[in-house]
Backbone as JSON, one array per atom type, in Angstrom:
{
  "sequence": "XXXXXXXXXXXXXXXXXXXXXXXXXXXXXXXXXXXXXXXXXXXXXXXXXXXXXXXXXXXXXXXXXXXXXXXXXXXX",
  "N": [[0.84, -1.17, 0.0], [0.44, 2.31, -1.3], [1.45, 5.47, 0.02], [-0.13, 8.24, 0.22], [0.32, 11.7, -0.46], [-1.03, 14.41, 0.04], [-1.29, 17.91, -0.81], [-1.32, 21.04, 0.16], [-3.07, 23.9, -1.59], [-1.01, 26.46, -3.72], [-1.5, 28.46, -2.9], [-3.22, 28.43, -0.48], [-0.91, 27.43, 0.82], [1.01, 29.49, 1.21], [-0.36, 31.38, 2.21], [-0.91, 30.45, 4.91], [1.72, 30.79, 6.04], [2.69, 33.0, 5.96], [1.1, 33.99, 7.82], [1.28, 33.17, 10.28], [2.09, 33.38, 13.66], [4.75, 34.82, 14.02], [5.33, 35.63, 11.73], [3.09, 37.76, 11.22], [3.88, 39.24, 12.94], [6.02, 40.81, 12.54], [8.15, 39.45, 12.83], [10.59, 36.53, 11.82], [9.93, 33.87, 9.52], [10.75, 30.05, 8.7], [11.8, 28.05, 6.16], [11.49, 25.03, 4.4], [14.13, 24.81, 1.57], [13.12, 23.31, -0.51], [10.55, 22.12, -0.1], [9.49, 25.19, -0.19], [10.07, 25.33, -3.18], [8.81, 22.77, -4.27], [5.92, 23.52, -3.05], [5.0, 25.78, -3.78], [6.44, 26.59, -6.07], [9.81, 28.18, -6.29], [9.78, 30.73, -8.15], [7.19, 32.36, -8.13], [7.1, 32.13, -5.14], [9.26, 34.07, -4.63], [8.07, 36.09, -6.28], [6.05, 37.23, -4.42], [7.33, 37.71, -1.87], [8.36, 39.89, -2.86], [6.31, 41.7, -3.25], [4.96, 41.99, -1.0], [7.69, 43.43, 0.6], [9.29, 42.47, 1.51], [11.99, 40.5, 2.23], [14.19, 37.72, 2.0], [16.77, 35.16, 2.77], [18.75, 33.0, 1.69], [20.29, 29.48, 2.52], [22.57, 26.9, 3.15], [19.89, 25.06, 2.3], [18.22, 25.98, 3.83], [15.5, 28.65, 4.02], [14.86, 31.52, 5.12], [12.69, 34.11, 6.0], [12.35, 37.46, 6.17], [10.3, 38.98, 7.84], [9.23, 41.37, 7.2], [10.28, 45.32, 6.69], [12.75, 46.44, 7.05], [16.34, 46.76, 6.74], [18.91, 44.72, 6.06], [21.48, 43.24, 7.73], [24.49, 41.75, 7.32], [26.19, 40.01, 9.78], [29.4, 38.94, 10.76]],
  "CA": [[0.0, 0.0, 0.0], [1.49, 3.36, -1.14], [0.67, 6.6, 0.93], [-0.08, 9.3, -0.96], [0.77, 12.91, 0.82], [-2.01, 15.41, -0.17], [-0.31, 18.64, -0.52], [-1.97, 22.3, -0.08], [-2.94, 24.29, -2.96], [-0.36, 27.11, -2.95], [-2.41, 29.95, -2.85], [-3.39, 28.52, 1.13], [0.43, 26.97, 1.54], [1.78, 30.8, 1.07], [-1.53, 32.22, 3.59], [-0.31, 29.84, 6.17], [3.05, 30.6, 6.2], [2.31, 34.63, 6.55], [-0.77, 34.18, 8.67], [2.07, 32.57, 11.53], [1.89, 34.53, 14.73], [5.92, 35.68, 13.84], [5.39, 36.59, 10.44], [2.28, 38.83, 11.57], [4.38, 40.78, 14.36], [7.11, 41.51, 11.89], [9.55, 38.46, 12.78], [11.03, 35.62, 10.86], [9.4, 32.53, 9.25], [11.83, 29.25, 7.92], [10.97, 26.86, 5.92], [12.93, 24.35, 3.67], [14.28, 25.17, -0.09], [12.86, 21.89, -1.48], [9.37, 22.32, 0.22], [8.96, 25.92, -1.26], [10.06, 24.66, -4.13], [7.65, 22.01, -4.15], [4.83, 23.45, -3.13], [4.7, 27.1, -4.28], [7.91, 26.8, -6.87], [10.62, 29.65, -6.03], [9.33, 32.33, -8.63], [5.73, 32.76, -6.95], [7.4, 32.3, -3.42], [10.08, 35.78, -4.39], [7.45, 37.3, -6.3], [5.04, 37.24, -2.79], [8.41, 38.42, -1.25], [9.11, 41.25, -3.05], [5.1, 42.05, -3.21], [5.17, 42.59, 0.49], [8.29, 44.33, 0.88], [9.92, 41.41, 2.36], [14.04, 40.13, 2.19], [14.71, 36.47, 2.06], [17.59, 34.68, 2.32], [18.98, 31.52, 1.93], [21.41, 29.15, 3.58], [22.32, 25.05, 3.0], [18.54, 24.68, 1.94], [16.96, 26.7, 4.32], [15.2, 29.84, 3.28], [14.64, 32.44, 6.17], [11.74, 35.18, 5.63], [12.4, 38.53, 7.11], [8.23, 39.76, 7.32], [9.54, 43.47, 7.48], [11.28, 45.59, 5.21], [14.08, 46.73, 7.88], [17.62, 46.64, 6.27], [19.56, 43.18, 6.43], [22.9, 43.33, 8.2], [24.91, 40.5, 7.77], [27.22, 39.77, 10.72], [30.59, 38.08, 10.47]],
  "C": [[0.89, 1.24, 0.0], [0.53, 4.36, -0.22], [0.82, 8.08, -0.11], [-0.3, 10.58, 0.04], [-0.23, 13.57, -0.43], [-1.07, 16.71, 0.05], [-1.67, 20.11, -0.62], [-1.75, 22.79, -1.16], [-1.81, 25.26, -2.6], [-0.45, 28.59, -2.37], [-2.5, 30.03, -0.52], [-1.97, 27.93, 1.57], [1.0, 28.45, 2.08], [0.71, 31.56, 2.3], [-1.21, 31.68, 4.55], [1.12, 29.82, 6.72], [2.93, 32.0, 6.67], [0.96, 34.62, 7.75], [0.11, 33.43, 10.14], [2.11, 33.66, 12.57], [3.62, 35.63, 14.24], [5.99, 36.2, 12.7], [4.36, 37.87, 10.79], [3.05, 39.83, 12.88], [5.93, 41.13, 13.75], [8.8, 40.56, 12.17], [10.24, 37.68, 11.69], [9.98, 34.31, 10.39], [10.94, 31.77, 8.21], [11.28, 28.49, 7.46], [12.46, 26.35, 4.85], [13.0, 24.94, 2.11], [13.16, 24.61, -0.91], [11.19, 21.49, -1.0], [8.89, 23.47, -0.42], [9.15, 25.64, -2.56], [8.85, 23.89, -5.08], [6.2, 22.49, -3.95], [4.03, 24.83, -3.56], [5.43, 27.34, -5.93], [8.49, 28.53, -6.02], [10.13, 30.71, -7.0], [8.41, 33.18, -7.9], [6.51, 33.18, -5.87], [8.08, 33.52, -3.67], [9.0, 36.6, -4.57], [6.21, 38.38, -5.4], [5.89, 37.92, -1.85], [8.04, 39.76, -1.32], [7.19, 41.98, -2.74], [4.93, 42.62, -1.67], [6.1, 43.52, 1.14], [9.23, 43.4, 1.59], [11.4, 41.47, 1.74], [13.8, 38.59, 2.91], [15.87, 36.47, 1.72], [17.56, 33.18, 2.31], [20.38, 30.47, 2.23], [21.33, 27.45, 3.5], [20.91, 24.77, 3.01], [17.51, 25.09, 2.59], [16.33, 28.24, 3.72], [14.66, 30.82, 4.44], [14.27, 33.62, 5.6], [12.04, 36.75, 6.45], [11.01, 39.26, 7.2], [8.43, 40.67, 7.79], [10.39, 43.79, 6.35], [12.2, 46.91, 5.98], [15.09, 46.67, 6.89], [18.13, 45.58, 6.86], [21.06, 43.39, 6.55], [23.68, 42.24, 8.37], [26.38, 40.23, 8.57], [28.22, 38.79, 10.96], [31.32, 37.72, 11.86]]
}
């Protein structure tokens, strides 16, 4: 018996990811490369970025949301 994974459309994957208590108070959200990927593709997922005003980065396959549009300081 296979198992078959049901996946959100990505219209409500992308509302549930901003609709997180830390994305709504201006924090961070993470999620994996290969999951946005998957379930939004990466174009959509920047162009929802930039649409908001947002700054992502990314890092060995993670992708870290900044839900503000602060200036990104990267510390060495």
């Amino acid at each position: 018996m296979t198992m078959q994974i049901r996946r959100l459309p990505p219209e409500l994957w992308m509302q549930q990811l901003f609709d997180a208590k830390s994305a709504r108070q201006g924090g961070v959200v993470r999620r994996k490369l290969a999951d946005v990927e998957c379930n939004v593709g990466l174009d959509a997922f920047l162009a929802e970025i930039r649409r908001r005003g947002y700054h992502a980065v990314e890092n060995s396959g993670q992708v870290v949301v900044f839900c503000n549009n602060a200036p990104i300081n990267l510390l060495h």
